[in-house]
Amino acid sequence: MIRVQGIHKSFGEVHAVRGLSFDARDGRITGLLGPNGAGKSTTLRILCTLLKPDQGTAIIDGADVIADSRGVRRRIGSLPHDSGLYPRLTARENIAYYARLCGLDKGLIENKVDSIIETLEIGDFADRRAKGFSHGQRTRVALGRALVHDPQNLLLDEPTTGLDVMATRSLRELIRKLKDEGRCVLFSSHVMQEVAALCDDICIMAAGRIAIHDSVDGIRQRTGRDDLEEAFLAALAMVEKD
Amino acid sequence: MGILFQVFRKEVVDNFRDRRSLLTAVAMVAMFPLLMASLIGFQIDRSFDTETELISLPVIGAEHAPSLMRYLESRHIDIVAGPADAEAAVETGEFDVVLRVPGNFGEQLAEMIPAKVELYLDQANTAGDADVGRVHDALFGYNQTLASIRVSARGVNPNLLRPLNIDTIDVSTPSGRAAILLGMMSYFLLFSLLMGGMYLAIDATAGERERGSLEPLLSLPVTRTHLILGKIAACVVFMAFSLLLSLLSWFVALRFMPLTQIGMTPNFNLPVVLAAFLLLCPMFLVGASLMTLIASFTKTYKEAQTWLSFAILAPTMPILIVSFLNLRPRLEFMFVPSLSQHLILVDMISNEPINGLHAAISVASTFTLGVLLAWACVRVYHRETLLG
């Protein structure tokens, strides 16, 4: 469960996030939808404790991003925009390295890594070095790496960008599986269809604020538009008016 | 501590797999002393050759001047038959120098006309300078000898022809040249030490950032202090390997240098190798932290590489300055990292007694600087701007 409470963040003159508040619940996929520059990545970085909010805070399963940053990191798994694998390590080694850093017991590491490889269906290339992986393969391994410490909350920054149709489909299935396990999945994207296909709740963001936060059907009703893309534009227009 | 070790282990494995960078570094570090050894060896050999080595001189018309030929042979110059065309032979580089004695040489000599001999040489060809010089000197010597005989036959003191007694003293002894080169040894030791850690220092900061692996790494439930210290530790190990390789390479190279020929007995046996290694140990932390610190302020791998290429010259600067000024160890110098190590190393190699206090201050002050720099790295690693 992620609860964001009135966070602000500026970089010099740029006020990237302005009083953002929303909840992302367990067992649901929450989509953070917005055009480029809306503040999605900054929000995710604050939730990962990579950035400190200037104002406000966020609580993840009871841990505060400011007061207990390490506790927060224990409760989250993060898939950044670039998969960020080590090219000279194999997929298995990449996952095992994170498992060791998270302090998993020596005896458990091998089993854990094996089970992740099985769940993510990456056995075919698990022992190859990451250097030659396709974008889809890299994303799967990076997702597996984010799961080594069994985090209750998952933060995915535009995970499907640049993936082909097949890779996108299988990644969606994986994310749904994680949701069914009762995890809280927060997912950022600027692609309307992507969010519509996957998410239970949607936060539409623009200019560092939440324009609208509701279920997919709720958004359709509130904007009075049936087509989600129209709804998206209507929601953005609502923010501009403020 | 466990996490620090895991980071360390991963960085070591990861970098060992970067074969190209590794081989380049190894080749550079190991080859240099051997290259130096052959260069110095060559210098020494050459300087020993000059006076007594037999050189051969192609002469055209040697039969016209038998006594000149005997004189030249007494000066270790071997007379061989000359080419048909002296000018062409020198021009094409077939010979460095050719002497031609015209047929009327004997007549001119008998009639007291300055007898003409022709010396063909190519002044642009510096490789022939030594031989040309010796032939020239010998001809001049013969000229002087004949002149002396002529004036003494007329009852005149031959010293009248020698108002000056010029004695040339060459101070650039081969041992002096070799000593300068050996004095640079500590410079190269330090250079290889830093080179060994450079790739890792870049990879652990600018490299991680550039390939996007820094963000997920810092999102793990790990304190950043452990991450950065693990990376510095891995860097230290690579620097230690590099230094060891360089020391061993020098150890081997010195065996092949004919230094005893010029009265030099560098004290570089295995105990000295070990002592040099221990003396340079505190430089690992200084180098690793300094390079990590600089690399963490750069945006890309390339940019970091550019900055570090300059940065690794910085610790070698004081060494260059003292080797030109020829300074002796002093207490206050021992507080300057790299300078103190250089001064102590030079004394070690030239078999001078080592001041224990000097060594202690050198180790302590360098280590302190290393700790301060490592602390600065930890601070920088906690900044938000690290992600770029």
XYZ file of C-alpha atoms in Angstrom:
630
model
C 0.000 0.000 0.000
C 1.464 3.326 -1.081
C 0.113 6.585 0.278
C 1.462 9.812 -1.225
C 0.675 12.927 0.802
C 1.069 16.356 -0.721
C 4.597 16.018 -2.081
C 6.440 18.862 -3.761
C 9.757 18.687 -5.560
C 11.677 21.393 -7.398
C 14.910 21.247 -9.342
C 16.140 24.810 -9.344
C 13.512 26.807 -11.190
C 11.570 23.770 -12.337
C 8.709 22.818 -10.045
C 8.398 19.186 -11.145
C 5.874 17.914 -8.592
C 3.328 20.255 -6.993
C 1.344 18.901 -4.095
C 0.783 15.377 -5.329
C -1.439 13.028 -3.296
C -2.815 9.600 -4.151
C -3.121 6.063 -2.837
C -2.119 2.839 -4.531
C -3.769 -0.165 -2.923
C -2.645 -3.746 -2.504
C -3.876 -6.280 -5.009
C -4.447 -3.604 -7.616
C -2.483 -2.132 -10.472
C -2.397 1.646 -10.302
C -1.354 3.504 -13.426
C 0.394 6.848 -13.293
C -0.533 8.314 -16.634
C 0.672 11.595 -18.026
C 2.501 13.267 -20.860
C 6.289 13.549 -20.812
C 7.404 16.013 -18.166
C 4.321 15.521 -16.006
C 6.467 14.456 -13.049
C 5.918 10.671 -13.189
C 9.584 9.687 -12.968
C 10.249 12.220 -10.217
C 7.366 10.770 -8.228
C 8.692 7.238 -8.626
C 12.184 8.352 -7.663
C 10.802 9.931 -4.506
C 9.036 6.661 -3.686
C 12.332 4.797 -4.221
C 13.951 7.263 -1.776
C 16.386 8.364 -4.477
C 15.038 11.910 -4.118
C 13.758 13.636 -0.993
C 10.491 15.583 -1.323
C 10.748 19.291 -0.505
C 7.350 19.109 1.168
C 4.913 16.376 2.108
C 5.789 12.718 2.388
C 4.871 9.230 1.265
C 4.187 6.204 3.407
C 4.750 2.718 2.084
C 3.272 -0.031 4.261
C 3.802 2.163 7.299
C 7.357 3.243 6.444
C 7.976 6.923 5.757
C 10.209 7.804 2.771
C 11.901 10.543 4.779
C 12.145 9.054 8.249
C 12.739 5.411 7.333
C 14.191 5.347 3.823
C 15.823 1.972 4.268
C 12.578 0.470 5.563
C 10.868 1.814 2.443
C 13.482 0.291 0.163
C 12.960 -3.063 1.876
C 9.261 -2.888 0.983
C 9.639 -1.876 -2.671
C 10.970 -3.451 -5.811
C 11.818 -1.036 -8.582
C 12.121 -1.422 -12.312
C 13.708 1.756 -13.661
C 13.291 3.164 -17.109
C 16.517 1.593 -18.361
C 16.764 -1.974 -17.172
C 20.279 -1.239 -15.857
C 21.702 -4.767 -15.969
C 25.428 -5.385 -15.728
C 26.356 -6.417 -19.270
C 29.288 -8.614 -18.285
C 27.268 -10.637 -15.784
C 24.819 -13.366 -16.795
C 21.104 -12.988 -16.105
C 21.442 -15.390 -13.187
C 24.424 -13.492 -11.767
C 22.598 -10.183 -12.101
C 19.686 -11.538 -10.068
C 21.899 -13.329 -7.540
C 23.962 -10.153 -6.949
C 20.848 -8.269 -5.874
C 19.747 -11.214 -3.752
C 23.051 -11.111 -1.874
C 22.923 -7.340 -1.482
C 19.454 -7.685 0.018
C 21.009 -9.964 2.586
C 19.260 -13.207 1.669
C 20.590 -16.284 3.433
C 23.321 -18.020 1.507
C 21.436 -21.308 1.349
C 18.276 -19.621 0.133
C 19.796 -17.558 -2.642
C 20.127 -20.358 -5.163
C 16.549 -21.544 -4.673
C 15.225 -18.036 -4.792
C 17.061 -17.224 -8.011
C 15.913 -20.507 -9.566
C 12.311 -19.842 -8.698
C 12.479 -16.316 -10.124
C 14.011 -17.636 -13.317
C 11.161 -20.125 -13.551
C 8.413 -17.591 -12.793
C 9.717 -15.082 -15.307
C 10.402 -17.824 -17.882
C 13.931 -16.636 -18.536
C 15.575 -20.065 -18.201
C 16.568 -20.118 -21.884
C 19.027 -17.286 -21.484
C 19.629 -17.293 -17.731
C 23.278 -18.263 -18.115
C 24.149 -15.938 -20.924
C 25.753 -12.572 -20.366
C 23.315 -9.668 -20.434
C 25.281 -7.833 -23.105
C 23.497 -9.416 -26.053
C 19.985 -9.457 -24.616
C 17.034 -8.025 -26.486
C 15.109 -5.199 -24.871
C 12.384 -7.614 -23.823
C 14.858 -10.047 -22.276
C 16.552 -7.256 -20.370
C 13.256 -6.004 -18.993
C 12.262 -9.462 -17.751
C 15.593 -10.014 -16.030
C 15.407 -6.557 -14.449
C 11.914 -7.323 -13.205
C 13.146 -10.591 -11.764
C 15.949 -8.716 -10.075
C 13.426 -6.329 -8.500
C 11.600 -9.308 -6.980
C 14.488 -11.003 -5.175
C 13.574 -9.644 -1.749
C 9.854 -10.331 -2.212
C 8.731 -6.735 -2.019
C 5.056 -6.075 -1.333
C 5.120 -2.994 -3.578
C 6.388 -2.733 -7.138
C 7.295 0.491 -8.907
C 7.578 0.142 -12.682
C 8.761 3.113 -14.730
C 7.419 2.810 -18.289
C 8.260 -0.877 -18.477
C 6.621 -1.550 -21.838
C 8.201 1.322 -23.754
C 10.073 -0.013 -26.741
C 8.905 -3.618 -26.340
C 7.430 -5.523 -29.267
C 3.890 -6.896 -29.190
C 4.801 -10.334 -27.870
C 7.099 -9.029 -25.174
C 4.500 -6.488 -24.090
C 1.821 -9.173 -23.842
C 3.910 -11.499 -21.739
C 5.065 -8.657 -19.502
C 1.432 -7.693 -18.938
C 0.626 -11.244 -17.934
C 3.488 -11.182 -15.467
C 2.354 -7.929 -13.932
C -1.190 -9.316 -13.560
C 0.246 -12.387 -11.868
C 2.056 -10.157 -9.372
C -1.169 -8.302 -8.682
C -3.006 -11.581 -8.099
C -0.403 -12.418 -5.463
C -1.784 -9.424 -3.581
C 1.002 -6.969 -4.356
C 0.596 -3.286 -4.879
C 1.776 -2.405 -8.387
C 2.408 1.204 -9.389
C 3.000 1.607 -13.075
C 3.917 4.743 -14.994
C 3.265 5.279 -18.664
C 2.497 7.944 -21.188
C 0.637 5.469 -23.392
C -3.089 5.566 -22.879
C -3.823 2.098 -24.290
C -1.182 0.531 -22.113
C -2.708 1.879 -18.941
C -6.223 1.072 -20.059
C -5.284 -2.531 -20.812
C -3.623 -3.186 -17.503
C -4.641 -0.899 -14.700
C -7.457 -1.066 -12.173
C -6.983 2.523 -11.036
C -5.625 5.420 -12.989
C -4.002 8.651 -11.826
C -3.824 11.114 -14.656
C -0.952 13.517 -14.017
C -0.190 16.822 -15.656
C 2.255 19.562 -14.729
C 3.153 17.934 -11.417
C -0.416 17.480 -10.218
C -3.085 14.804 -10.242
C -5.804 15.731 -12.699
C -8.045 12.848 -11.873
C -7.722 9.642 -9.873
C -10.321 6.943 -10.288
C -11.034 3.517 -11.657
C -11.129 3.168 -15.430
C -14.945 3.269 -15.425
C -14.975 6.113 -12.942
C -12.848 8.225 -15.250
C -15.183 7.525 -18.158
C -18.138 8.653 -16.082
C -16.519 11.742 -14.599
C -15.241 13.108 -17.847
C -18.360 12.104 -19.690
C -16.249 10.540 -22.431
C -16.460 6.938 -23.440
C -13.178 6.861 -25.242
C -10.286 6.850 -22.766
C -8.100 8.961 -24.965
C -10.781 11.637 -25.046
C -11.129 11.269 -21.293
C -7.384 11.750 -20.906
C -7.451 14.978 -22.888
C -10.531 16.196 -21.002
C -8.786 15.524 -17.700
C -5.693 17.419 -18.832
C -7.907 20.335 -19.816
C -9.369 20.323 -16.301
C -5.904 20.820 -14.818
C -5.033 23.622 -17.202
C -8.095 25.531 -16.024
C -6.922 25.588 -12.377
C 30.439 -5.718 6.164
C 28.785 -8.578 4.277
C 27.325 -6.174 1.756
C 30.636 -4.432 1.332
C 32.153 -7.795 0.481
C 29.378 -8.651 -1.992
C 29.875 -5.365 -3.838
C 33.618 -5.908 -3.808
C 33.250 -9.431 -5.189
C 30.905 -8.397 -7.973
C 33.162 -5.513 -9.054
C 36.194 -7.797 -9.170
C 34.391 -10.468 -11.218
C 32.821 -7.871 -13.490
C 36.124 -6.171 -14.207
C 38.003 -9.396 -14.764
C 35.563 -10.046 -17.578
C 36.411 -6.763 -19.240
C 39.228 -8.496 -21.080
C 40.174 -5.661 -23.373
C 40.696 -3.053 -20.679
C 42.439 -5.615 -18.509
C 44.866 -6.699 -21.221
C 45.659 -3.122 -22.177
C 46.461 -2.284 -18.578
C 48.554 -5.424 -18.057
C 50.487 -4.911 -21.279
C 51.214 -1.285 -20.448
C 52.315 -1.988 -16.912
C 54.398 -5.068 -17.684
C 55.975 -3.969 -20.929
C 57.219 -0.598 -19.824
C 60.112 -1.654 -17.570
C 61.272 -4.176 -20.167
C 61.256 -1.492 -22.823
C 63.156 0.790 -20.491
C 65.689 -1.942 -19.759
C 66.527 -2.493 -23.395
C 66.794 1.253 -23.927
C 69.208 1.727 -21.036
C 71.133 -1.381 -22.023
C 71.515 -0.009 -25.520
C 72.762 3.333 -24.183
C 75.377 1.691 -22.009
C 76.585 -0.591 -24.790
C 76.921 2.293 -27.191
C 78.918 4.470 -24.844
C 81.335 1.624 -24.188
C 81.824 0.904 -27.834
C 82.944 4.296 -29.055
C 86.642 4.487 -28.252
C 87.900 1.008 -28.885
C 85.395 -0.623 -31.189
C 86.673 -1.381 -34.652
C 84.864 0.552 -37.345
C 85.360 -0.075 -41.024
C 86.094 2.712 -43.470
C 85.683 2.271 -47.230
C 88.614 3.938 -48.937
C 89.033 4.653 -52.677
C 92.672 4.801 -53.703
C 94.105 3.407 -50.478
C 97.239 2.394 -52.403
C 98.184 6.081 -52.843
C 98.616 6.624 -49.097
C 99.985 3.496 -47.385
C 101.316 5.286 -44.309
C 97.979 7.119 -43.744
C 96.250 3.745 -43.936
C 98.597 2.322 -41.309
C 97.920 5.313 -39.105
C 94.144 4.850 -39.429
C 94.451 1.158 -38.611
C 96.347 2.064 -35.440
C 93.276 4.100 -34.455
C 90.990 1.024 -34.705
C 89.739 1.901 -38.153
C 89.589 -1.023 -40.535
C 90.309 -0.119 -44.137
C 88.076 -1.808 -46.701
C 87.838 -1.390 -50.465
C 85.712 1.597 -51.380
C 82.730 1.729 -53.768
C 83.093 2.856 -57.380
C 81.030 5.996 -56.818
C 81.619 7.455 -53.360
C 79.009 10.173 -53.613
C 76.230 7.811 -54.668
C 77.162 5.260 -52.018
C 76.865 7.800 -49.200
C 73.781 9.394 -50.654
C 71.896 6.096 -50.807
C 73.036 5.255 -47.308
C 75.133 2.238 -48.362
C 77.985 3.712 -46.320
C 77.931 6.414 -43.663
C 81.314 7.752 -44.700
C 83.759 7.131 -47.558
C 87.342 8.384 -47.909
C 88.888 9.054 -51.331
C 92.621 9.504 -51.797
C 93.477 11.075 -55.196
C 96.348 9.595 -57.243
C 98.588 12.660 -56.764
C 98.388 12.456 -52.947
C 101.997 11.277 -52.590
C 103.345 13.927 -54.986
C 101.499 16.778 -53.285
C 102.758 15.580 -49.920
C 106.336 15.435 -51.163
C 106.079 18.922 -52.646
C 104.648 20.370 -49.441
C 101.370 21.244 -51.163
C 98.431 20.582 -48.787
C 97.548 17.088 -49.975
C 93.930 16.658 -50.809
C 91.784 13.824 -49.391
C 88.020 13.739 -49.794
C 85.673 12.691 -47.029
C 82.178 11.905 -48.250
C 79.481 12.105 -45.586
C 75.822 12.960 -45.162
C 75.199 15.453 -42.376
C 71.492 14.681 -42.360
C 72.302 11.106 -41.422
C 72.802 11.421 -37.651
C 73.219 7.657 -37.209
C 76.651 7.978 -38.870
C 77.802 10.850 -36.647
C 79.922 8.710 -34.350
C 81.831 7.013 -37.198
C 82.289 10.256 -39.116
C 83.618 11.912 -35.967
C 86.173 9.197 -35.422
C 87.428 9.237 -39.011
C 87.625 13.002 -38.891
C 89.540 12.923 -35.597
C 91.953 10.348 -36.982
C 92.648 12.378 -40.131
C 93.235 15.439 -38.012
C 95.577 13.433 -35.797
C 97.558 12.313 -38.851
C 97.715 15.933 -40.022
C 99.104 17.024 -36.648
C 101.626 14.203 -36.581
C 102.965 15.039 -40.065
C 103.176 18.732 -39.188
C 105.135 17.960 -36.044
C 107.581 15.774 -37.961
C 108.091 18.473 -40.582
C 108.837 21.277 -38.121
C 111.062 19.211 -35.868
C 113.098 18.158 -38.992
C 113.769 21.867 -39.360
C 114.858 22.213 -35.761
C 111.693 23.910 -34.588
C 109.816 22.873 -31.446
C 106.599 21.167 -32.629
C 104.757 22.694 -29.660
C 104.843 25.979 -31.602
C 102.035 24.496 -33.650
C 100.024 23.794 -30.514
C 99.284 27.094 -28.781
C 96.221 25.531 -27.189
C 95.932 22.252 -25.369
C 92.253 21.421 -25.631
C 91.052 18.727 -23.269
C 87.371 17.797 -23.710
C 85.736 16.294 -20.647
C 82.364 14.620 -21.285
C 80.349 14.683 -18.050
C 77.337 12.891 -19.463
C 78.556 9.538 -18.311
C 76.402 6.562 -19.133
C 75.943 5.913 -15.427
C 74.529 9.402 -15.021
C 72.043 8.817 -17.790
C 71.009 5.473 -16.368
C 70.638 7.005 -12.914
C 68.169 9.560 -14.226
C 66.151 6.814 -15.854
C 66.177 4.726 -12.701
C 65.172 7.792 -10.718
C 62.021 7.827 -12.807
C 61.252 4.311 -11.693
C 59.133 5.425 -8.752
C 57.253 7.680 -11.136
C 56.342 4.687 -13.265
C 55.508 2.568 -10.246
C 53.024 5.196 -9.121
C 51.663 5.551 -12.614
C 51.005 1.819 -12.962
C 49.451 1.778 -9.516
C 46.932 4.429 -10.553
C 46.355 2.953 -14.013
C 45.342 -0.342 -12.436
C 42.359 1.228 -10.692
C 41.285 3.722 -13.301
C 38.845 1.562 -15.264
C 37.155 0.381 -12.111
C 36.866 3.842 -10.602
C 35.125 5.026 -13.749
C 32.970 1.945 -14.092
C 31.781 2.112 -10.503
C 30.493 5.678 -10.810
C 30.129 7.272 -14.235
C 29.785 3.825 -15.838
C 26.994 2.716 -13.496
C 25.169 5.941 -14.116
C 25.552 5.824 -17.880
C 24.151 2.321 -18.247
C 21.345 3.055 -15.812
C 22.346 0.492 -13.212
C 22.946 3.062 -10.485
C 19.275 3.837 -9.960
C 18.109 0.280 -9.187
C 21.244 -0.309 -7.130
C 20.519 2.676 -4.909
C 16.866 1.568 -4.616
C 17.945 -1.555 -2.752
C 17.656 -1.787 1.027
C 21.398 -1.191 1.403
C 23.223 1.817 2.807
C 25.120 3.741 0.200
C 28.190 3.863 2.420
C 28.604 0.116 2.014
C 28.159 0.316 -1.746
C 30.790 2.969 -2.307
C 33.277 1.440 0.125
C 32.894 -1.944 -1.591
C 33.663 -0.311 -4.913
C 36.700 1.483 -3.500
C 37.903 -1.804 -2.012
C 37.694 -3.517 -5.411
C 39.584 -0.604 -6.932
C 42.287 -0.986 -4.287
C 42.746 -4.668 -5.125
C 43.198 -3.955 -8.822
C 45.717 -1.243 -8.013
C 47.621 -3.652 -5.794
C 47.770 -6.205 -8.620
C 48.945 -3.563 -11.020
C 51.684 -2.346 -8.679
C 52.837 -5.887 -7.989
C 53.039 -6.589 -11.698
C 55.014 -3.410 -12.267
C 57.430 -4.190 -9.424
C 58.044 -7.710 -10.683
C 58.526 -6.461 -14.195
C 61.149 -3.981 -12.972
C 62.744 -6.744 -10.939
C 63.137 -8.858 -14.074
C 64.117 -5.917 -16.263
C 66.927 -4.807 -13.954
C 68.527 -8.244 -14.236
C 68.988 -7.622 -17.952
C 70.483 -4.161 -17.635
C 74.312 -4.157 -17.757
C 74.353 -1.710 -14.851
C 77.380 -3.206 -13.129
C 79.417 -2.340 -16.230
C 78.985 1.317 -15.348
C 79.537 0.808 -11.663
C 75.888 0.861 -10.629
C 74.485 -1.799 -8.367
C 70.822 -0.987 -7.842
C 69.518 -2.570 -4.710
C 66.363 -4.165 -6.038
C 66.195 -7.668 -4.667
C 62.996 -9.329 -3.488
C 63.006 -7.865 0.061
C 63.282 -4.373 -1.466
C 60.453 -5.204 -3.855
C 58.342 -6.178 -0.869
C 59.335 -3.076 1.104
C 58.501 -0.866 -1.882
C 55.099 -2.538 -2.129
C 54.366 -1.932 1.550
C 55.570 1.654 1.324
C 53.196 2.306 -1.577
C 50.206 0.541 0.027
C 48.658 3.720 1.490
C 48.636 5.181 -2.020
C 45.973 2.617 -3.006
C 43.340 4.288 -0.862
C 44.392 7.771 -1.981
C 44.317 6.806 -5.658
C 41.086 4.791 -5.533
C 39.207 7.448 -3.575
C 40.560 10.330 -5.617
C 39.640 8.719 -8.926
C 36.211 7.611 -7.664
C 35.576 11.114 -6.398
C 36.498 12.744 -9.697
C 34.577 10.187 -11.752
C 31.447 10.717 -9.672
C 31.289 14.348 -10.792
C 31.330 13.460 -14.477
C 28.322 12.615 -16.610
C 29.625 9.900 -18.899
C 32.316 7.227 -19.112
C 34.140 9.210 -21.797
C 34.128 12.396 -19.775
C 35.421 10.554 -16.736
C 38.190 9.021 -18.823
C 39.305 12.445 -19.995
C 39.378 13.918 -16.502
C 41.120 10.936 -14.979
C 43.841 10.915 -17.594
C 44.743 14.344 -16.280
C 44.150 13.419 -12.672
C 46.577 10.517 -12.656
C 49.310 12.935 -13.623
C 48.701 14.990 -10.477
C 50.318 12.614 -7.952
C 53.293 12.203 -10.259
C 53.964 15.941 -10.453
C 55.959 16.311 -7.208
C 58.149 13.418 -8.322
C 58.997 15.093 -11.589
C 59.843 18.321 -9.811
C 62.192 16.764 -7.279
C 63.938 14.588 -9.814
C 64.796 17.678 -11.811
C 65.791 19.714 -8.759
C 67.636 16.727 -7.318
C 66.264 17.225 -3.776
C 67.269 15.088 -0.820
C 64.729 13.666 1.670
C 63.671 16.102 4.364
C 61.214 15.676 7.200
C 58.653 18.124 5.793
C 58.631 16.345 2.430
C 57.373 13.216 4.171
C 53.961 14.798 4.674
C 53.445 15.019 0.918
C 51.995 11.810 -0.529
C 53.802 10.472 -3.608
C 56.765 12.781 -2.963
C 57.632 10.989 0.273
C 57.300 7.572 -1.362
C 59.522 8.663 -4.230
C 62.293 9.997 -1.999
C 62.305 6.889 0.182
C 62.246 4.578 -2.839
C 65.220 6.303 -4.434
C 67.198 5.846 -1.241
C 66.130 2.215 -1.001
C 67.260 1.473 -4.534
C 70.574 3.260 -4.176
C 71.140 1.322 -0.963
C 71.139 4.303 1.399
C 69.995 3.834 5.002
C 66.260 4.507 5.441
C 65.081 6.897 8.142
C 62.397 5.037 10.107
C 60.657 8.245 11.166
C 60.462 9.380 7.551
C 58.864 6.088 6.504
C 56.388 6.224 9.392
C 55.323 9.787 8.593
C 54.983 8.946 4.922
C 52.717 5.968 5.602
C 50.639 7.766 8.232
C 50.084 11.002 6.317
C 49.263 9.248 3.050
C 46.853 6.916 4.795
C 45.154 9.864 6.504
C 44.664 11.587 3.182
C 43.220 8.348 1.783
C 40.693 8.113 4.611
C 39.664 11.736 4.090
C 39.172 11.199 0.369
C 37.183 7.988 0.981
C 34.993 9.932 3.392
C 34.461 12.577 0.707
C 33.391 9.792 -1.693
C 30.843 8.555 0.845
C 29.475 12.091 1.156
C 29.212 12.525 -2.593
C 27.504 9.153 -2.933
C 24.761 10.376 -0.603
C 23.934 13.396 -2.723
C 20.781 13.440 -4.829
C 22.645 14.852 -7.804
C 24.654 11.640 -8.020
C 21.991 10.243 -10.344
C 22.619 13.093 -12.770
